[in-house]
PDB file of C-alpha atoms and ligand atoms in Angstrom:
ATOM      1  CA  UNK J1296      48.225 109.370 230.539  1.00 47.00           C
ATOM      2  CA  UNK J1297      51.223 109.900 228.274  1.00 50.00           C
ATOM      3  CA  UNK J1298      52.214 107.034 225.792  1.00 57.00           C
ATOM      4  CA  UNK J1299      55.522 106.832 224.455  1.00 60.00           C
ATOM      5  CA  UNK J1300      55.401 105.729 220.802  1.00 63.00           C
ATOM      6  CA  UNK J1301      57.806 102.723 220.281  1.00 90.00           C
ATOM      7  CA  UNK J1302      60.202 104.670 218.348  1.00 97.00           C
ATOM      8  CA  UNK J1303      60.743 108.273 216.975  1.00 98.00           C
ATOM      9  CA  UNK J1304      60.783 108.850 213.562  1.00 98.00           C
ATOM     10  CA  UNK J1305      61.828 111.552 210.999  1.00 98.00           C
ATOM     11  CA  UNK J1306      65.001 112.243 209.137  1.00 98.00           C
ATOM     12  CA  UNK J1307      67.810 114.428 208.497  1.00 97.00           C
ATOM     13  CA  UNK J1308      67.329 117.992 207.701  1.00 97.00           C
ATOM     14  CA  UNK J1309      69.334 120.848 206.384  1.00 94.00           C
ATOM     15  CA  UNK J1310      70.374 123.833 208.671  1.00 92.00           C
ATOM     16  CA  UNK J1311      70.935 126.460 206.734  1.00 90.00           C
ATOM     17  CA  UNK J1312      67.183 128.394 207.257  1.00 91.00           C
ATOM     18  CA  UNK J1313      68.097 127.663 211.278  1.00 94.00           C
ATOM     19  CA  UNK J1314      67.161 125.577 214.562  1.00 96.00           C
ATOM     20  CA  UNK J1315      63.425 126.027 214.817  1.00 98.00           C
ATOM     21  CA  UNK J1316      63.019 126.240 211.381  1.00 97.00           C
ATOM     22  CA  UNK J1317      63.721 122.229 211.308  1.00 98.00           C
ATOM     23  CA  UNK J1318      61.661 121.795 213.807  1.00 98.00           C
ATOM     24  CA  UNK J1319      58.479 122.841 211.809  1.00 98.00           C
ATOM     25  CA  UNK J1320      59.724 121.044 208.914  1.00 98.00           C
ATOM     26  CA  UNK J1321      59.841 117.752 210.692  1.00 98.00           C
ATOM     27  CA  UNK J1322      56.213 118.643 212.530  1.00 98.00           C
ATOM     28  CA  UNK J1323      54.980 119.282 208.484  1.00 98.00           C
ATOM     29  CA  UNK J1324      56.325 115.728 207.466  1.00 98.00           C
ATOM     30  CA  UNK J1325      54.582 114.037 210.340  1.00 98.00           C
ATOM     31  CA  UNK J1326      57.845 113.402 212.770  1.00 98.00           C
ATOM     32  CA  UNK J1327      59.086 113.464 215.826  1.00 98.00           C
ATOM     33  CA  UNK J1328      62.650 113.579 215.788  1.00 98.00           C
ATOM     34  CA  UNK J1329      65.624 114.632 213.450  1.00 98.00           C
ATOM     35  CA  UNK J1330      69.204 115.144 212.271  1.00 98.00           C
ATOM     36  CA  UNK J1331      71.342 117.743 210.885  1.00 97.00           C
ATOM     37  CA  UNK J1332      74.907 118.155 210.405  1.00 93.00           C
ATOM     38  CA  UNK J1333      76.509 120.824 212.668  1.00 85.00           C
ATOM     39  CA  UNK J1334      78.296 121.633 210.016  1.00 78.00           C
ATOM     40  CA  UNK J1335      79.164 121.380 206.123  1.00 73.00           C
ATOM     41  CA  UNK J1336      78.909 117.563 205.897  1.00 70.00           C
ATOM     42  CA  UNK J1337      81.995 118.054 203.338  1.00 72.00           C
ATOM     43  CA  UNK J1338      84.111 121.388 203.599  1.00 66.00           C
ATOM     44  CA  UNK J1339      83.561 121.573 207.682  1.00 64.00           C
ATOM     45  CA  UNK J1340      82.465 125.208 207.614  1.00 68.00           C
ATOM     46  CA  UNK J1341      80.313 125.495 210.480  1.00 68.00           C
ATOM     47  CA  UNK J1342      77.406 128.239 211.062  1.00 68.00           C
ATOM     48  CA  UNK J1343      76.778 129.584 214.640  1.00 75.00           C
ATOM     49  CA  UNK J1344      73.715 128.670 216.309  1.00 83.00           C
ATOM     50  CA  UNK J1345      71.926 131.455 217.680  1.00 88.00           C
ATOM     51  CA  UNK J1346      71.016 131.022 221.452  1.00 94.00           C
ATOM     52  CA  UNK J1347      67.191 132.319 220.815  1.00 96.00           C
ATOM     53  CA  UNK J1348      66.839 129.968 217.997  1.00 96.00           C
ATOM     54  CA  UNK J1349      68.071 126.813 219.591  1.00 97.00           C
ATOM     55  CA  UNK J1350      65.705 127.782 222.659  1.00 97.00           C
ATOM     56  CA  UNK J1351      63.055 128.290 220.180  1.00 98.00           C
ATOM     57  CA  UNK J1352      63.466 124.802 218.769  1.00 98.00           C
ATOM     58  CA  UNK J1353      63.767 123.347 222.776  1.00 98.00           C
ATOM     59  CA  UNK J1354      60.662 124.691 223.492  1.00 98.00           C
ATOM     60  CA  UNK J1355      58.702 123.101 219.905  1.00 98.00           C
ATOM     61  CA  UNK J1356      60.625 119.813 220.695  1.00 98.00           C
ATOM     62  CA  UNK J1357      59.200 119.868 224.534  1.00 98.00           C
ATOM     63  CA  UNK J1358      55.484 120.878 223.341  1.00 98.00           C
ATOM     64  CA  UNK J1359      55.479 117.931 220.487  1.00 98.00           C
ATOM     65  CA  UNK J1360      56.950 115.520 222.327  1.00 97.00           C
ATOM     66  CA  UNK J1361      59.933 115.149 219.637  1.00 98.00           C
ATOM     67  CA  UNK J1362      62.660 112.358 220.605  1.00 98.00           C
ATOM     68  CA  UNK J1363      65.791 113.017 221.105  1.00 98.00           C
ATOM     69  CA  UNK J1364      67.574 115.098 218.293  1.00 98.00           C
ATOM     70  CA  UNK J1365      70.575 113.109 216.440  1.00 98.00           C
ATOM     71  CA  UNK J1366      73.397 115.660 215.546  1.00 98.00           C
ATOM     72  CA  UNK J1367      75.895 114.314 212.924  1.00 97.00           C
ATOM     73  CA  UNK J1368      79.696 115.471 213.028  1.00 96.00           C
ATOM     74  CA  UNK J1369      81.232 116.035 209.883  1.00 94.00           C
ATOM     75  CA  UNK J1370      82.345 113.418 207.227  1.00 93.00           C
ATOM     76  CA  UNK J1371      85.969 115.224 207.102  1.00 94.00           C
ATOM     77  CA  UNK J1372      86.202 115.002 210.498  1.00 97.00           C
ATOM     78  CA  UNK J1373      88.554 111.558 211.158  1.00 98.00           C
ATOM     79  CA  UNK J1374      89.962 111.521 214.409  1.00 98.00           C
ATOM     80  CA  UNK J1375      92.674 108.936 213.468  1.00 98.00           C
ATOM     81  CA  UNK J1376      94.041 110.068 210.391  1.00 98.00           C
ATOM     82  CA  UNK J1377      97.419 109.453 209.974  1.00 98.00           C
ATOM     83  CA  UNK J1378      97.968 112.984 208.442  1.00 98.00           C
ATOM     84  CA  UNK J1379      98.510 115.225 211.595  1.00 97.00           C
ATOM     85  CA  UNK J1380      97.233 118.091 210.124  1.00 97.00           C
ATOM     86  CA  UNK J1381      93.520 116.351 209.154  1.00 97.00           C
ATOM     87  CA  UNK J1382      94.165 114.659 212.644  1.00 98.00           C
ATOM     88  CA  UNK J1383      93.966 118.004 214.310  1.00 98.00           C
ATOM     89  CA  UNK J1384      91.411 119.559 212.495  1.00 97.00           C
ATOM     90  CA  UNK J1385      88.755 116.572 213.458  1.00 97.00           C
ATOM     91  CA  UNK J1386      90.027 117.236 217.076  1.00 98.00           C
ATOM     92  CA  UNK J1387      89.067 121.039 216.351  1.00 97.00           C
ATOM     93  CA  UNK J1388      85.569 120.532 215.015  1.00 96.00           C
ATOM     94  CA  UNK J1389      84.629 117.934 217.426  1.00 98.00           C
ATOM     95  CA  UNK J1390      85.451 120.435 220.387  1.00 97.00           C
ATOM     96  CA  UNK J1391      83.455 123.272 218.640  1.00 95.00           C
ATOM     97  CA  UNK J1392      80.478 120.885 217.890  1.00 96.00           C
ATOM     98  CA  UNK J1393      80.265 119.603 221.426  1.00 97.00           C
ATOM     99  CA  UNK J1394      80.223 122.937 222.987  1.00 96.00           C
ATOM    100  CA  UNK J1395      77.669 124.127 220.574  1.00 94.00           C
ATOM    101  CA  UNK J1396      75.811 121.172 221.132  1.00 97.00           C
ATOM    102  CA  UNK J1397      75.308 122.600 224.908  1.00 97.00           C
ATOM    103  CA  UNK J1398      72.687 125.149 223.598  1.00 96.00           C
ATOM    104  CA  UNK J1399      70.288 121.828 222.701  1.00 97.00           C
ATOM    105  CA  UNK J1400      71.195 120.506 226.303  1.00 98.00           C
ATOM    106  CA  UNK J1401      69.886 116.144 226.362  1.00 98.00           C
ATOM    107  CA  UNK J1402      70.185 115.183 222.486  1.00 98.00           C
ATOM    108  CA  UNK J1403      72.653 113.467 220.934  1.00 98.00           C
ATOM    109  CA  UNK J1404      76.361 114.116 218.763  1.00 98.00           C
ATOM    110  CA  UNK J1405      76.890 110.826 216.192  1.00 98.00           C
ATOM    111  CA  UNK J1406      80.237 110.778 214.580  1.00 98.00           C
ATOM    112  CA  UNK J1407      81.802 108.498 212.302  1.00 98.00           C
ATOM    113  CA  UNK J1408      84.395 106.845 214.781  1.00 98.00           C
ATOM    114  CA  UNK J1409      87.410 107.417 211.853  1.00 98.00           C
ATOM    115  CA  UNK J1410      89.195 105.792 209.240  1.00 98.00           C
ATOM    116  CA  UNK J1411      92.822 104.789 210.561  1.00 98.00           C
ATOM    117  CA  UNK J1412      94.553 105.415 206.945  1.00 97.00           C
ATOM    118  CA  UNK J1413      97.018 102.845 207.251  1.00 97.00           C
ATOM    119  CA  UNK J1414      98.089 102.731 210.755  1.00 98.00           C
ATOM    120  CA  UNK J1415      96.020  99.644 211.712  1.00 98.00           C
ATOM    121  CA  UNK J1416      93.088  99.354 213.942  1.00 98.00           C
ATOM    122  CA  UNK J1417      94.461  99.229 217.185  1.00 98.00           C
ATOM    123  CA  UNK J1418      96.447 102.778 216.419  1.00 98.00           C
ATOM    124  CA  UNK J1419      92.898 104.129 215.176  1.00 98.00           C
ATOM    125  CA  UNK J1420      91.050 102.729 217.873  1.00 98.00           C
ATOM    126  CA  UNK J1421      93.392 104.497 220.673  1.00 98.00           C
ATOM    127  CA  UNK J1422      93.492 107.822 218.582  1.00 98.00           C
ATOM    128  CA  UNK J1423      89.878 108.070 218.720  1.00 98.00           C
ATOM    129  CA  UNK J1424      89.652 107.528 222.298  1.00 98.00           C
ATOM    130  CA  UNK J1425      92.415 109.444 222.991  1.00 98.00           C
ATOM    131  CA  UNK J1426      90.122 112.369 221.158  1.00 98.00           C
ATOM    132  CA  UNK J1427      87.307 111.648 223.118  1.00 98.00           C
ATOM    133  CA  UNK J1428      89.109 111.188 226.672  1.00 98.00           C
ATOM    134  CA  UNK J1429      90.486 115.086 225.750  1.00 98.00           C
ATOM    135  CA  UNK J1430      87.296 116.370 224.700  1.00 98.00           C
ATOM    136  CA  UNK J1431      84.161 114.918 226.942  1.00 98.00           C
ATOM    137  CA  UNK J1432      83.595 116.734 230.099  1.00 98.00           C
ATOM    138  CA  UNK J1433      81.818 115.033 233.012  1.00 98.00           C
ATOM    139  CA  UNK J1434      79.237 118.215 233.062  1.00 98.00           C
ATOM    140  CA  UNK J1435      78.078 118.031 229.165  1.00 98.00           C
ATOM    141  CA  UNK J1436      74.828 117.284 228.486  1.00 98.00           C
ATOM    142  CA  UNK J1437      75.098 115.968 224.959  1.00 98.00           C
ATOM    143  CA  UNK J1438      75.296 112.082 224.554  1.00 98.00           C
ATOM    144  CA  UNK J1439      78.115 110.953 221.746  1.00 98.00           C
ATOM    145  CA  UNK J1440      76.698 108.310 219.616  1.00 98.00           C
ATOM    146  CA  UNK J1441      80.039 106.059 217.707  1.00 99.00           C
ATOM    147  CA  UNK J1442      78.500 105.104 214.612  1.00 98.00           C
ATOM    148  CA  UNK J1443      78.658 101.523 213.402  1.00 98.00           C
ATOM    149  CA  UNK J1444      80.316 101.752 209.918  1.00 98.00           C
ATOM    150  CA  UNK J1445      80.365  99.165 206.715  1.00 98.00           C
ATOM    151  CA  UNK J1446      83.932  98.475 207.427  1.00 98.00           C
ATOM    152  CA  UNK J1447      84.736  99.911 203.986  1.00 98.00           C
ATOM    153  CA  UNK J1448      88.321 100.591 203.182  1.00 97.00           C
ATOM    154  CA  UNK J1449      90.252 101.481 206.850  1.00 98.00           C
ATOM    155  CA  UNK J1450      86.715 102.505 208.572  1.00 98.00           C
ATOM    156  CA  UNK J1451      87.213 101.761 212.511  1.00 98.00           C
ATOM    157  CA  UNK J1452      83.491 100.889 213.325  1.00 98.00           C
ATOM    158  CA  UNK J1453      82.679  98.020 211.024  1.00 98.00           C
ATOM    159  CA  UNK J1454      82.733  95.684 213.635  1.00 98.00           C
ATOM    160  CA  UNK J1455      81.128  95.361 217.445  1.00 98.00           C
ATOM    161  CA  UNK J1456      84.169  94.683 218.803  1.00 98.00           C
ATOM    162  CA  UNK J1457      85.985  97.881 217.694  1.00 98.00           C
ATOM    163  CA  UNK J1458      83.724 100.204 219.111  1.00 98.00           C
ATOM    164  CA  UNK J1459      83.657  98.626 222.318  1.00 98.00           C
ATOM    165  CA  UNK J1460      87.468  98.226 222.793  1.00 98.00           C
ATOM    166  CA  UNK J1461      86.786 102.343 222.049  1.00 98.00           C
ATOM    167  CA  UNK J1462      84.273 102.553 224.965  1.00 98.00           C
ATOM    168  CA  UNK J1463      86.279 101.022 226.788  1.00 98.00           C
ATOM    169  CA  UNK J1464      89.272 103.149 226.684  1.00 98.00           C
ATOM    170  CA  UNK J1465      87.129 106.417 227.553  1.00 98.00           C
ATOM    171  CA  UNK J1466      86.827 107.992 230.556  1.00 98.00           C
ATOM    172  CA  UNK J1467      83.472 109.655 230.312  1.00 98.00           C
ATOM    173  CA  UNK J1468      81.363 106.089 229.834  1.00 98.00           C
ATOM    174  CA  UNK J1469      77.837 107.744 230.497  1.00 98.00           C
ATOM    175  CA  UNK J1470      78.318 110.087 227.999  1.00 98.00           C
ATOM    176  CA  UNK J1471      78.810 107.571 225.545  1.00 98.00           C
ATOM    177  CA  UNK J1472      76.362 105.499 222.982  1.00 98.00           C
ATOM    178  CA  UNK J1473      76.520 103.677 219.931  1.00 99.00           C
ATOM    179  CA  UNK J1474      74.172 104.507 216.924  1.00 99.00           C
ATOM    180  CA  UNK J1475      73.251 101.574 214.819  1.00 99.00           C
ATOM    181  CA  UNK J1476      72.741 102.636 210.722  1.00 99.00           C
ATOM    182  CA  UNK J1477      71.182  99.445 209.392  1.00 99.00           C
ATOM    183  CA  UNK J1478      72.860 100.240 206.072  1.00 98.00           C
ATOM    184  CA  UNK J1479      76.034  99.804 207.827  1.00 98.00           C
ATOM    185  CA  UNK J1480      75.965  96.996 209.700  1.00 98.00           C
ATOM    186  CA  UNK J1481      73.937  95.027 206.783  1.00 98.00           C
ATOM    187  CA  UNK J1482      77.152  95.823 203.960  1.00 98.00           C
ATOM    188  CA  UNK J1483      79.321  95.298 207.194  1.00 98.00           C
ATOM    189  CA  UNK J1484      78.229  91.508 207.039  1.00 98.00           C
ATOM    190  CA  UNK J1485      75.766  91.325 209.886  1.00 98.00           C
ATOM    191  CA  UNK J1486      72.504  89.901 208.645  1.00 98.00           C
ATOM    192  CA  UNK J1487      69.960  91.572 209.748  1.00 98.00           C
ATOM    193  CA  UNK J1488      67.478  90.137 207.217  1.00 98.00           C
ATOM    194  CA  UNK J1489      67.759  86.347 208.531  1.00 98.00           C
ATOM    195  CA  UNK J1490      69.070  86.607 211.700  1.00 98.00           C
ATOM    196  CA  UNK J1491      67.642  90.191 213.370  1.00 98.00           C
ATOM    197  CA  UNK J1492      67.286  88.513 216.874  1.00 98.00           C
ATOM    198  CA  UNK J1493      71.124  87.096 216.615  1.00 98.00           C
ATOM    199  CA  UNK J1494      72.571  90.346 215.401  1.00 98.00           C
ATOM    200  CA  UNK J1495      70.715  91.956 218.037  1.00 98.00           C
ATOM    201  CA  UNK J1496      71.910  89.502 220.892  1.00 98.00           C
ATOM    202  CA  UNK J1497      75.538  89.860 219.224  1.00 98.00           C
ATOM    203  CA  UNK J1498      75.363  93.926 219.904  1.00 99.00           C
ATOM    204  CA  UNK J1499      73.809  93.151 223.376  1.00 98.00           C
ATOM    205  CA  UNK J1500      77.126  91.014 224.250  1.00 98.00           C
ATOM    206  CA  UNK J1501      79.535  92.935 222.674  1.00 98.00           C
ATOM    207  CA  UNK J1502      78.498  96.525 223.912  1.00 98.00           C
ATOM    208  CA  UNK J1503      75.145  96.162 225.482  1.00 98.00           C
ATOM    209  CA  UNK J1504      72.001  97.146 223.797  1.00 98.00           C
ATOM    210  CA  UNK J1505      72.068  99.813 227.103  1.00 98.00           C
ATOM    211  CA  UNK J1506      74.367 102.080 225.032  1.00 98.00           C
ATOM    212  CA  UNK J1507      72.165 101.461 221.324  1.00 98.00           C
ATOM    213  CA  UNK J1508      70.494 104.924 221.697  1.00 98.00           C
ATOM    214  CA  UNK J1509      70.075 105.745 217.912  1.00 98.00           C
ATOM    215  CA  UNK J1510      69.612 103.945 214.932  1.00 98.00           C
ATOM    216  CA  UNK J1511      70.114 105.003 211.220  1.00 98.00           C
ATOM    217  CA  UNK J1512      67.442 103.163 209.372  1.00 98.00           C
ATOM    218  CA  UNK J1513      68.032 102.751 205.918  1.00 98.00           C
ATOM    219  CA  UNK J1514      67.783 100.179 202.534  1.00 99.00           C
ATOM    220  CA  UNK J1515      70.979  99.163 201.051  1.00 98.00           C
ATOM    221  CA  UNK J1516      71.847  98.568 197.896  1.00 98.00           C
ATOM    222  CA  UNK J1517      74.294  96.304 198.194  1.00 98.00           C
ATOM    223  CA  UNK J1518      74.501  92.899 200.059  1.00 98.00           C
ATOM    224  CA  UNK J1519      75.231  91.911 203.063  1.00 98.00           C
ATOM    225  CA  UNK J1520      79.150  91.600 203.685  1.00 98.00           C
ATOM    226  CA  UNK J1521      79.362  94.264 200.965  1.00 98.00           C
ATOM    227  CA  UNK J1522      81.634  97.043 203.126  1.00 98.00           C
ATOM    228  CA  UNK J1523      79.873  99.290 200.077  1.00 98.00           C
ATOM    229  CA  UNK J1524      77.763 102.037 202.605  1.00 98.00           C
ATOM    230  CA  UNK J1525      75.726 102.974 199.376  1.00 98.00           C
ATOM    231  CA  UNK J1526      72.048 103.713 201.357  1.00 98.00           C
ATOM    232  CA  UNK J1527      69.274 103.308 199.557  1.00 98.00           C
ATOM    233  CA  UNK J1528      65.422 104.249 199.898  1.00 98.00           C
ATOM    234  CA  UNK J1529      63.091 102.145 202.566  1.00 98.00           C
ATOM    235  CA  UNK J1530      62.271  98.281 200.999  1.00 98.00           C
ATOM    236  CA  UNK J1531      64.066  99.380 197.353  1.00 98.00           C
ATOM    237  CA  UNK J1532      67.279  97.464 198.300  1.00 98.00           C
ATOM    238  CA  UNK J1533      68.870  94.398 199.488  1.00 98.00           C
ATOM    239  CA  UNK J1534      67.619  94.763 203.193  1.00 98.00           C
ATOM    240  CA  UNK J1535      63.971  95.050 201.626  1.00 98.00           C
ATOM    241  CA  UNK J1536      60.628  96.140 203.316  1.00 98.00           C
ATOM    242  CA  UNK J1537      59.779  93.863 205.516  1.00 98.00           C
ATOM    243  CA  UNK J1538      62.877  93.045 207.572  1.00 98.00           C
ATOM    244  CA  UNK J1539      62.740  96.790 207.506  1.00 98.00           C
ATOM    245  CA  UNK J1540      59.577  96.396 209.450  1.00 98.00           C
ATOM    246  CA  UNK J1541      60.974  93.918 211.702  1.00 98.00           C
ATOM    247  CA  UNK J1542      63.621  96.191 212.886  1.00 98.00           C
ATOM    248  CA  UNK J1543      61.066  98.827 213.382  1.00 98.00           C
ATOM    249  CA  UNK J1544      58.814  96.910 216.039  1.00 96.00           C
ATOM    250  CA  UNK J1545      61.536  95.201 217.129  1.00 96.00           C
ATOM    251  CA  UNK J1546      61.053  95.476 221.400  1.00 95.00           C
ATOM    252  CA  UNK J1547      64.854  95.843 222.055  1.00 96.00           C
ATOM    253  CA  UNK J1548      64.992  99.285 219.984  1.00 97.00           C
ATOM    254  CA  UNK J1549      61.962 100.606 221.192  1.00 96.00           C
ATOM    255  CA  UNK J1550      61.791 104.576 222.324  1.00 97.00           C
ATOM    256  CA  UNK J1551      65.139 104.891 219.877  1.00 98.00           C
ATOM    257  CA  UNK J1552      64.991 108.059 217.565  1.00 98.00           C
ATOM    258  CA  UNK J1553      65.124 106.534 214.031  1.00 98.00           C
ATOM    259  CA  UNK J1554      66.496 108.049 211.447  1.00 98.00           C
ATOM    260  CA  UNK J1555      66.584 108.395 207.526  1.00 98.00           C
ATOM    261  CA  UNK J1556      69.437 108.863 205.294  1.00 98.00           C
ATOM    262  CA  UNK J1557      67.720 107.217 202.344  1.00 98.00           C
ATOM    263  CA  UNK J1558      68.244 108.899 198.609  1.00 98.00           C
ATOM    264  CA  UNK J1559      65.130 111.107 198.650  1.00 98.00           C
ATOM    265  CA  UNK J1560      63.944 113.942 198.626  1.00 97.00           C
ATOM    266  CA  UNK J1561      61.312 115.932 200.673  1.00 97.00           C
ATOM    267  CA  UNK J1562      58.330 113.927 199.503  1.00 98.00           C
ATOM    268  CA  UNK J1563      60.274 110.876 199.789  1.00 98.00           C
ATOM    269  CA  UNK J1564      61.176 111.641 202.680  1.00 98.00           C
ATOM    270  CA  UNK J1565      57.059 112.663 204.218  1.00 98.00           C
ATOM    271  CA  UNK J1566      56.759 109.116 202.366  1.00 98.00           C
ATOM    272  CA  UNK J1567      58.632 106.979 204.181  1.00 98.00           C
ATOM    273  CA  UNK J1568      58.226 108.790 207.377  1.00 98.00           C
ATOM    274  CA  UNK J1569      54.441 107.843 207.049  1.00 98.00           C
ATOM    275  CA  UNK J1570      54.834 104.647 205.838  1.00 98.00           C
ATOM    276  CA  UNK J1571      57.226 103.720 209.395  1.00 98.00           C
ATOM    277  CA  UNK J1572      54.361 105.535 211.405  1.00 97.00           C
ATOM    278  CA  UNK J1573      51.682 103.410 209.589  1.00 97.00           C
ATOM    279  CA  UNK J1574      53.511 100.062 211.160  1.00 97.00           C
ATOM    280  CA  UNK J1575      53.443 101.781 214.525  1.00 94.00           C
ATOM    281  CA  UNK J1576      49.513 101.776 214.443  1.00 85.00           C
TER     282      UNK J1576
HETATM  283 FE1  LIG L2856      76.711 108.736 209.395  1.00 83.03          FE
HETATM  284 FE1  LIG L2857      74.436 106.725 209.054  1.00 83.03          FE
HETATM  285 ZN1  LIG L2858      76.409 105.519 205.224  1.00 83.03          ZN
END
């Protein structure tokens, strides 16, 4: 019989030596799911995927059982800049990314929803639906993940509310999801060391824990209510280790690919991969 494991685990990986290449990486640090950014998490160059080497990585994902895969758009990318010019550009690279994504057919595109620059939430809020109402297709078979942010400066994300009044306004609901980066939503104010259950119950009312299909799982360094988003390696920050834990085994995220954007490096990285597989038992 085939057991799922409660959640997928692994972290985010770099591109550049290609698709299947990050597959055996994440198989030689012990997990079964990852990220990467489509493109140059800064400058938002982007480097063609070659059809036999995203099949190559399908078929390793199929054979080891890997989680979905959690694609991450660009940081430059911001949908509701006020700029035109950056404005149009985000609408650029998130049409490119989501038709590459179609040669990894079932995983999932997270994107930081936007910062509105000045215009005010409800202008941000409509510009990134807007976005996505011109750029999801009823036939894709990528999932988009909204990313819940640490409200920091104009961020549209830092609260539940604003990502549902985006769901809302978008056409394509089923193709639609919300990734939850416990760094975030910690320095966003929601306290997921005292009250996981409540936080958890306030997602499930706001947008429905149906659409939570990815979570970001790091430490912080800051506290909660911060709206800092400085990550910071697994039980070394404010969240700590064992509310880490708690969010790990925690029933209403189970089968979610978690992933790690903690400060480390490779061995850090095998580290803390083992040490979330070692509470799965
Ligand atoms: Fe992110
Ligand atoms: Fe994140
Ligand atoms: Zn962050």
């Amino acid at each position: 019989m085939d057991t799922k494991p409660l959640i997928y685990i692994g972290c985010h990986l770099s591109v550049t030596s290609g698709y299947e290449a990050m597959g055996k990486t994440m198989l030689n640090f012990g997990g079964n799911t990852f990220a990467f950014f489509t493109r140059n998490p800064r400058g938002g160059k982007s480097k063609d995927i070659l059809p036999e080497d995203a099949a190559a990585l399908r078929s390793l994902a199929g054979r080891e059982h890997f989680g979905p895969l959690v694609a991450h758009g660009s940081y430059t990318m911001n949908l509701c800049a006020a700029k035109s010019e950056t404005r149009e550009n985000g609408l650029d690279m998130l049409e490119k990314d989501l038709q590459r994504m179609e040669l990894l057919p079932g995983n999932f595109y997270n994107f930081h929803p936007g910062a509105h620059t000045g215009q005010g939430m409800e202008t941000g809020i409509a510009l990134i639906a807007e976005a996505l109402n011109r750029f999801l297709w009823p036939e894709m078979h990528t999932t988009v993940l909204l990313e819940t942010m640490a409200g920091k400066g104009s961020e549209v994300g830092g609260r539940f509310e604003e990502l549902r009044e985006i769901i809302d306004r978008v056409e394509q609901k089923d193709k639609l999801g919300v990734c939850l980066d416990t760094c975030h939503v910690w320095d966003g104010g929601y306290d997921l060391v005292n009250d996981l259950d409540g936080v958890l119950t306030e997602f499930d009312r706001v947008i429905s824990l149906n659409r939570l299909l990815a979570v970001h799982f790091n430490d912080s360094k800051n506290h909660c209510g911060s709206h800092k988003d400085r990550h910071e390696k697994l039980g070394q920050g404010q969240i700590g280790m064992e509310a880490m834990r708690r969010i790990a085994l925690h029933p209403a995220l189970s089968g979610r690919p978690f992933i790690l954007e903690t400060p480390n490096d490779d061995e850090g990285y095998i580290r803390e991969i083992h040490t979330v597989l070692s509470w799965l038992g």
